[in-house]
CSV table of C-alpha atoms in Angstrom, one decimal:
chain,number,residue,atom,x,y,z
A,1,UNK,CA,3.2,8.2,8.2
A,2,UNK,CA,4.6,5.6,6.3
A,3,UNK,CA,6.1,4.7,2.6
A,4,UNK,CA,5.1,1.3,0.5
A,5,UNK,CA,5.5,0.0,-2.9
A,6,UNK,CA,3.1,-2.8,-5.2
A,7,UNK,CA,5.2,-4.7,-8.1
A,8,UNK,CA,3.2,-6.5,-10.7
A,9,UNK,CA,5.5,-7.7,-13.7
A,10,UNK,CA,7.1,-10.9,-14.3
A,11,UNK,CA,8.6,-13.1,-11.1
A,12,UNK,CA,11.6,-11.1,-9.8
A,13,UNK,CA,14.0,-10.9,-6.7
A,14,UNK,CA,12.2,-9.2,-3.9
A,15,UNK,CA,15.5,-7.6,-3.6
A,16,UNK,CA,15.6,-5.8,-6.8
A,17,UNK,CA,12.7,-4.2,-5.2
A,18,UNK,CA,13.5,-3.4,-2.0
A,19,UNK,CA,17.6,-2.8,-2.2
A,20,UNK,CA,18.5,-2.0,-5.3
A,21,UNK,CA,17.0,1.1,-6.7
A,22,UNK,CA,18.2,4.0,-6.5
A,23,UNK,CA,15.8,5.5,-4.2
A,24,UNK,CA,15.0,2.2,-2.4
A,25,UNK,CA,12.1,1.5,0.2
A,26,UNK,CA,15.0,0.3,2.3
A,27,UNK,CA,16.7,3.8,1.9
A,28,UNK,CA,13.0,6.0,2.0
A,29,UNK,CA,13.4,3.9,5.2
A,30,UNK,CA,16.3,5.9,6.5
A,31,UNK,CA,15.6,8.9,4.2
A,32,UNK,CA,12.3,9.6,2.8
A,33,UNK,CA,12.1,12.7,0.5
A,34,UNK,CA,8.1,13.2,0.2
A,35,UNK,CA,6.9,11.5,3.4
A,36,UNK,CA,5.8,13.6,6.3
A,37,UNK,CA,8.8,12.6,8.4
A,38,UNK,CA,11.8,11.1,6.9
A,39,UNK,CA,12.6,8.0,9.3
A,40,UNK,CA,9.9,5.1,8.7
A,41,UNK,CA,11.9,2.7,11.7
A,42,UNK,CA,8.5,1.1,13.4
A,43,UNK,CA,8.8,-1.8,11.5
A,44,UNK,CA,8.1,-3.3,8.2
A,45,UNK,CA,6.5,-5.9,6.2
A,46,UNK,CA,6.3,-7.8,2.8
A,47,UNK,CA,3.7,-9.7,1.0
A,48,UNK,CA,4.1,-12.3,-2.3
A,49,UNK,CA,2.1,-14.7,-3.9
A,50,UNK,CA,4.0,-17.5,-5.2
A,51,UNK,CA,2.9,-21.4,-6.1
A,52,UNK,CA,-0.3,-21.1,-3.3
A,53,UNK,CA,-3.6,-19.1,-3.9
A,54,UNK,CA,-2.7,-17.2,0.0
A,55,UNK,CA,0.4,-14.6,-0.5
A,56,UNK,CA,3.3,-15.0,2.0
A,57,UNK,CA,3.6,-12.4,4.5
A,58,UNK,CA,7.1,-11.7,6.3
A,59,UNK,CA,6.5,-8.8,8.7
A,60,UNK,CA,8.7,-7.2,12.1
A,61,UNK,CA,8.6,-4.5,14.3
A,62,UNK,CA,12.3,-3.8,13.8
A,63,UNK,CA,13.5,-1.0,11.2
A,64,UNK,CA,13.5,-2.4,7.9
A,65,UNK,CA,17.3,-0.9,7.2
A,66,UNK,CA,18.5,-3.4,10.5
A,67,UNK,CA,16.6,-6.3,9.3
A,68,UNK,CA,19.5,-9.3,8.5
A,69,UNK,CA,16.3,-11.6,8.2
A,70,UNK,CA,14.1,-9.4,5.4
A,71,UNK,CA,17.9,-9.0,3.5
A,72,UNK,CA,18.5,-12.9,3.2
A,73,UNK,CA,14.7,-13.6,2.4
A,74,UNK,CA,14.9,-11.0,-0.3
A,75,UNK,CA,17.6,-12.5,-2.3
A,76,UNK,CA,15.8,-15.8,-2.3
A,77,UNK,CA,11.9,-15.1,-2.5
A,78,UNK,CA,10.5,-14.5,-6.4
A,79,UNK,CA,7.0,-13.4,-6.7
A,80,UNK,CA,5.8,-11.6,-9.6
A,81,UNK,CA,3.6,-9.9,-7.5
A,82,UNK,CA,4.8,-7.8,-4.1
A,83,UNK,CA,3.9,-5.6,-1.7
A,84,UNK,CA,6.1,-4.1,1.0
A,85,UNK,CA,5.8,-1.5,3.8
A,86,UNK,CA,7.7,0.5,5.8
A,87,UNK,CA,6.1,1.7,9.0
A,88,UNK,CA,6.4,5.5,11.0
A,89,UNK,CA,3.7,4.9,13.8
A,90,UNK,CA,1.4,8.2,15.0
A,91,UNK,CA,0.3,6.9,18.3
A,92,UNK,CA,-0.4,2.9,17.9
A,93,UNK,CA,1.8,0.8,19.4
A,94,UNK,CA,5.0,-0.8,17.5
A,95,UNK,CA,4.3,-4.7,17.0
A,96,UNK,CA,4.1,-7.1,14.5
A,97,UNK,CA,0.3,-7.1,14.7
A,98,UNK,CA,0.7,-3.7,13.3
A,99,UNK,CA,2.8,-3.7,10.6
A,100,UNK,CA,1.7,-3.6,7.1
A,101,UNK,CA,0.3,-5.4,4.4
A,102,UNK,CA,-2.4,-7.2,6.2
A,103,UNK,CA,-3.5,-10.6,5.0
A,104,UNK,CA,-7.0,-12.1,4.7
A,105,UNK,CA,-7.5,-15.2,2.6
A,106,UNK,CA,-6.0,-14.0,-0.7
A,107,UNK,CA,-6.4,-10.1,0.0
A,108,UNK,CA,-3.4,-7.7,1.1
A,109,UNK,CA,-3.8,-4.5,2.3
A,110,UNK,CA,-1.3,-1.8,3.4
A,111,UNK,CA,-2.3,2.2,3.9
A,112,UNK,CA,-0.3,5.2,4.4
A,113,UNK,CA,-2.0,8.0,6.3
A,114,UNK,CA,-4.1,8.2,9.9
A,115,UNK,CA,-8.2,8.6,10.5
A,116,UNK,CA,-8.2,11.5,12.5
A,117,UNK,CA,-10.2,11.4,15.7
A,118,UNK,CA,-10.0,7.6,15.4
A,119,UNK,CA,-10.1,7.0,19.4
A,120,UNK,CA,-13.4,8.0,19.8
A,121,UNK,CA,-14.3,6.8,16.2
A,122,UNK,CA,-13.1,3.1,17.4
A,123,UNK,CA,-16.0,1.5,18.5
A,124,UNK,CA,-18.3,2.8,16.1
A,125,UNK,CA,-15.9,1.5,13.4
A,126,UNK,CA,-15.7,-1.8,15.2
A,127,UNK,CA,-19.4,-2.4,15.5
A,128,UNK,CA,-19.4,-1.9,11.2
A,129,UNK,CA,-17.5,-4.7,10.8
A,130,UNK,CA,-19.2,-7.9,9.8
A,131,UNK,CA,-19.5,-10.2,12.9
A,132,UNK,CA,-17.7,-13.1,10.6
A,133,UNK,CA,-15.1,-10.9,9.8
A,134,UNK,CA,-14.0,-9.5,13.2
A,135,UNK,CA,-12.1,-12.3,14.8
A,136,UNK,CA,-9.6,-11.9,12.3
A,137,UNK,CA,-8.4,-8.4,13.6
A,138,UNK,CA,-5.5,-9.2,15.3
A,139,UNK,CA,-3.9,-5.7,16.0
A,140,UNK,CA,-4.9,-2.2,17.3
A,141,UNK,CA,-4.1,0.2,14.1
A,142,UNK,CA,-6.6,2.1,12.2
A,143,UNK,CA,-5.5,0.8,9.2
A,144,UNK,CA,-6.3,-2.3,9.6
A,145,UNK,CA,-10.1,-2.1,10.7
A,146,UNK,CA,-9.9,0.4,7.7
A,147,UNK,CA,-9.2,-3.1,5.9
A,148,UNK,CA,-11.8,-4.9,7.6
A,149,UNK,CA,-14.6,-2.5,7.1
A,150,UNK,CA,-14.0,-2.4,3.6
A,151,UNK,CA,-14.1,-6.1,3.5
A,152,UNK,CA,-17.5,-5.8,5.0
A,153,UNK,CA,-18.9,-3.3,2.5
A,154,UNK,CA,-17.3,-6.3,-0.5
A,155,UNK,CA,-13.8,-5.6,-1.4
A,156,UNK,CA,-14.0,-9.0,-2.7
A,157,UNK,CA,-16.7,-8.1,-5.3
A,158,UNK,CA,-15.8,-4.5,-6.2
A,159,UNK,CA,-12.7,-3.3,-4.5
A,160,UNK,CA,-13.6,0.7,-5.3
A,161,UNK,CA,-16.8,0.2,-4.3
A,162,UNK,CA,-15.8,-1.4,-1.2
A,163,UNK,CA,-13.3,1.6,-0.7
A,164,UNK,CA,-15.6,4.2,-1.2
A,165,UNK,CA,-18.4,2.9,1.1
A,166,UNK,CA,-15.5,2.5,4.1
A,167,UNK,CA,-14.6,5.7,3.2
A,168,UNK,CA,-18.2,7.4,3.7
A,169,UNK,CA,-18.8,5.1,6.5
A,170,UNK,CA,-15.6,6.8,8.7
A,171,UNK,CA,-16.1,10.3,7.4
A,172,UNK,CA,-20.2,10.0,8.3
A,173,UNK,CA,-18.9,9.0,11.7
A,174,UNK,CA,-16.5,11.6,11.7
A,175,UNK,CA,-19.3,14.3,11.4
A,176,UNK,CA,-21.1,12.7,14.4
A,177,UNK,CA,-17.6,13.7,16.7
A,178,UNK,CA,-17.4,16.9,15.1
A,179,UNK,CA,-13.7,15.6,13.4
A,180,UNK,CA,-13.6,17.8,10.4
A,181,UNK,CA,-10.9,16.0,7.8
A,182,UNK,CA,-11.0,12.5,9.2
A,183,UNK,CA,-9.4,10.4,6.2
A,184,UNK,CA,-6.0,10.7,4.8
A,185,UNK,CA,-5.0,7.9,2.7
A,186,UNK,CA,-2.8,6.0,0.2
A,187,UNK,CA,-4.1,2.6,-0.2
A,188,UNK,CA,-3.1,-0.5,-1.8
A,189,UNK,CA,-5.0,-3.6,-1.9
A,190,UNK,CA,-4.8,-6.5,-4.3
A,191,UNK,CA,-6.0,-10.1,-4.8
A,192,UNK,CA,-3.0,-11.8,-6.6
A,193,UNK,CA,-4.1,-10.4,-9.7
A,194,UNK,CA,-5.1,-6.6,-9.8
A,195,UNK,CA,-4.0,-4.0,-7.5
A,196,UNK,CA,-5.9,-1.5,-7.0
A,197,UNK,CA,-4.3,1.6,-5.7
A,198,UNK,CA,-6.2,4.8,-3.9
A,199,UNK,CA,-5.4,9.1,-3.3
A,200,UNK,CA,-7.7,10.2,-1.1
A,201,UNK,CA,-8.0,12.7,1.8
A,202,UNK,CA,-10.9,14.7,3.4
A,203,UNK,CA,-9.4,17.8,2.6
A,204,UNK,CA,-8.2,17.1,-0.7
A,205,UNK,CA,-4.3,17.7,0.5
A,206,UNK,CA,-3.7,13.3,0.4
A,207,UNK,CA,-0.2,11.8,0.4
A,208,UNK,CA,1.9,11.1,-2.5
A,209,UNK,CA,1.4,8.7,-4.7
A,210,UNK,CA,2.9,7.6,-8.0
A,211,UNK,CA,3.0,5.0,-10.8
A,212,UNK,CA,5.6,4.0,-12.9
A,213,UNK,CA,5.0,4.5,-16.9
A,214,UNK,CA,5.9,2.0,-19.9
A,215,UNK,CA,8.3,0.1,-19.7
A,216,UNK,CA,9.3,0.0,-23.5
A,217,UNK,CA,9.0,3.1,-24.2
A,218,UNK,CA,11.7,4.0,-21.5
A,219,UNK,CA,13.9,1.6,-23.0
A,220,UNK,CA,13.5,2.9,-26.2
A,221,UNK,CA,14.6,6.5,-24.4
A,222,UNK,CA,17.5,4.9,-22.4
A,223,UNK,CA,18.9,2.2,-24.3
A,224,UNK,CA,22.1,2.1,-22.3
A,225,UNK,CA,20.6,1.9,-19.4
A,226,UNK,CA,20.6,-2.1,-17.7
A,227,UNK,CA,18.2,-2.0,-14.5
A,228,UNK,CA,15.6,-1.3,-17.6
A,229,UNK,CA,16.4,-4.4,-20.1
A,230,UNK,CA,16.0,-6.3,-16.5
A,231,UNK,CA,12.0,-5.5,-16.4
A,232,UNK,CA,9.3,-7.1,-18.6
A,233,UNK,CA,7.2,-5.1,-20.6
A,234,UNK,CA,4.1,-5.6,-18.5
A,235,UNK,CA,6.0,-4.8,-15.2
A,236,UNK,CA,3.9,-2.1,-13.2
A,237,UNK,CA,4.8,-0.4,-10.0
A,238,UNK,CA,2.7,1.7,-7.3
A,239,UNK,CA,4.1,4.0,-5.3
A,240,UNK,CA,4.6,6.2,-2.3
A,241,UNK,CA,7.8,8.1,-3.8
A,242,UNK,CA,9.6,7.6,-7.1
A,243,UNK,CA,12.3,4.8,-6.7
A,244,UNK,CA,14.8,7.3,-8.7
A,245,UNK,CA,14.8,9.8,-10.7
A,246,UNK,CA,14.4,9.0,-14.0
A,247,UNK,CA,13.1,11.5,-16.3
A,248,UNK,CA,9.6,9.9,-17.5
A,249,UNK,CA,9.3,6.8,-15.7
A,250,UNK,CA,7.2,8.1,-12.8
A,251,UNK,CA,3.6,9.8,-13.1
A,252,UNK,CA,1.7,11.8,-9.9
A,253,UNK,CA,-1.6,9.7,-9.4
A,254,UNK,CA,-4.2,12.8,-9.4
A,255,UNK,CA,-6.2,13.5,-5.7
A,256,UNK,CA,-9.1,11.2,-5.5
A,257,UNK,CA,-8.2,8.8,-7.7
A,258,UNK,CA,-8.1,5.1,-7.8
A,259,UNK,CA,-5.5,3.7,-9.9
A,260,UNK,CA,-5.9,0.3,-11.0
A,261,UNK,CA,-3.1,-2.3,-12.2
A,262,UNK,CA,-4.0,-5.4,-14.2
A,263,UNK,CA,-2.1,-7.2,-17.1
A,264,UNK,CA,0.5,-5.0,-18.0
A,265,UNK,CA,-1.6,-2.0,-18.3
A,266,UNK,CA,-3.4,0.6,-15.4
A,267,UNK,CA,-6.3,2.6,-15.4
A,268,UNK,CA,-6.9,5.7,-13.7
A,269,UNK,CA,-11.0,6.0,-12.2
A,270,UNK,CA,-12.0,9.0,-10.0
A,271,UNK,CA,-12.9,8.6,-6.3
A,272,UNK,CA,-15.3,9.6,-4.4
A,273,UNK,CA,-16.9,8.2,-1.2
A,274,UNK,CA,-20.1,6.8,-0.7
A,275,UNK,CA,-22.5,6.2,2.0
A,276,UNK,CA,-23.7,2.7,2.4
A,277,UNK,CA,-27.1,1.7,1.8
């Protein structure tokens, strides 16, 4: 399994993200508390948008916690939107071409979770995916045709739309194997602009996933507290595990739910799969 976090807020130092907190990606790297092993060491990735429409992407097969390279980027690179990844493979092999968040055109997308019975799923999966589309695919993971299909079923339109049709694609395929709880999934995907976040399994037992709350009301509850009167009011985080622990500033996104981050404010939608037409 793996752990990731989305930032949307005001431009800040991808190391405020990454290093800083208390319960850091780069310490869930060493020491996950809610993943389902606690070492994510198979490698790592960032994404940022910055002055361009396509995000920046920074991404290595070493273990984020040994990375000199991802430390001296992160004190330098702003973005006031972020993704980032840390990586604990299940079978596919450890290269950059797997790591997380993928990139195409202005999209990123990074996943946490496996599609059960996906070797004999594979080519079914692969013959989905729009003929345009399928050149891009550059590595071997699930996740990443998971990205690729839902590009096909227009994540560029409607992104929970997309989602859901990907979704009931794999798990109508799944039936055909005889692979019972194929999906498990926390998904982020965004354009620049929205992210769009996603708790989902088969068998209704998904991965954690959290968001953080508002900003100024936690001020207003900790007024002595600095890392706090650092953040802009519209700042909005996704993710796997809270960054630390305090009281209030972390909500559980609900099972099958699509969480959706936009402006300064986020919206909570059901989710449910769908079979394409």
């Amino acid at each position: 399994m793996c752990r990731w976090l989305a930032y949307s807020g005001s431009p800040v130092l991808i190391e405020e993200l990454l290093y800083k907190p208390q319960h850091s990606l780069i310490v869930q790297s060493l020491s996950s508390e809610l993943g389902a092993e606690p070492t994510n060491g198979d490698g790592f990735g960032v994404g940022w948008y910055g002055r361009t429409g396509t995000p920046g992407i920074f991404r290595s097969a070493e273990p984020a916690w040994n990375d000199r390279n991802l430390r001296d980027l992160a004190m330098h690179i702003e973005s006031p939107l972020v993704f980032s990844h840390i990586r604990a493979s299940i079978g596919s092999p450890v290269q950059q071409t797997n790591c997380h968040p993928f990139r195409h055109g202005r999209w990123l997308w990074m996943h946490n979770g496996y599609l059960d019975g996906f070797a004999v799923m594979k080519r079914d999966l692969m013959m989905a995916v729009d003929p345009e589309l399928f050149p891009s695919i550059e590595g071997s993971t699930d996740s990443e045709l998971f990205f690729f299909l839902a590009l096909t079923f227009g994540l560029t339109e409607d992104p929970p739309a997309a989602v859901a049709r990907a979704v009931g694609l794999i798990e109508e395929t799944a039936q055909r194997y005889g692979v019972s709880f194929p999906v498990q999934m926390t998904v982020a995907t965004t354009d620049g602009e929205t992210i769009w976040g996603f708790r989902y399994s088969s068998e209704g037992r998904s991965r954690s996933l959290f968001h953080s709350t508002d900003v100024s009301t936690l001020r207003h509850q900790y007024p002595d507290n600095p890392m706090l009167h650092g953040l802009s009011d519209d700042t909005r985080l996704v993710v796997s595990e809270p960054l630390g622990d305090l009281r209030g500033a972390w909500r559980e996104v609900p099972e099958a739910t699509c969480v959706i981050v936009h402006g300064g404010s986020e919206e909570l939608r059901p989710f449910l799969p769908e079979l394409a037409a």
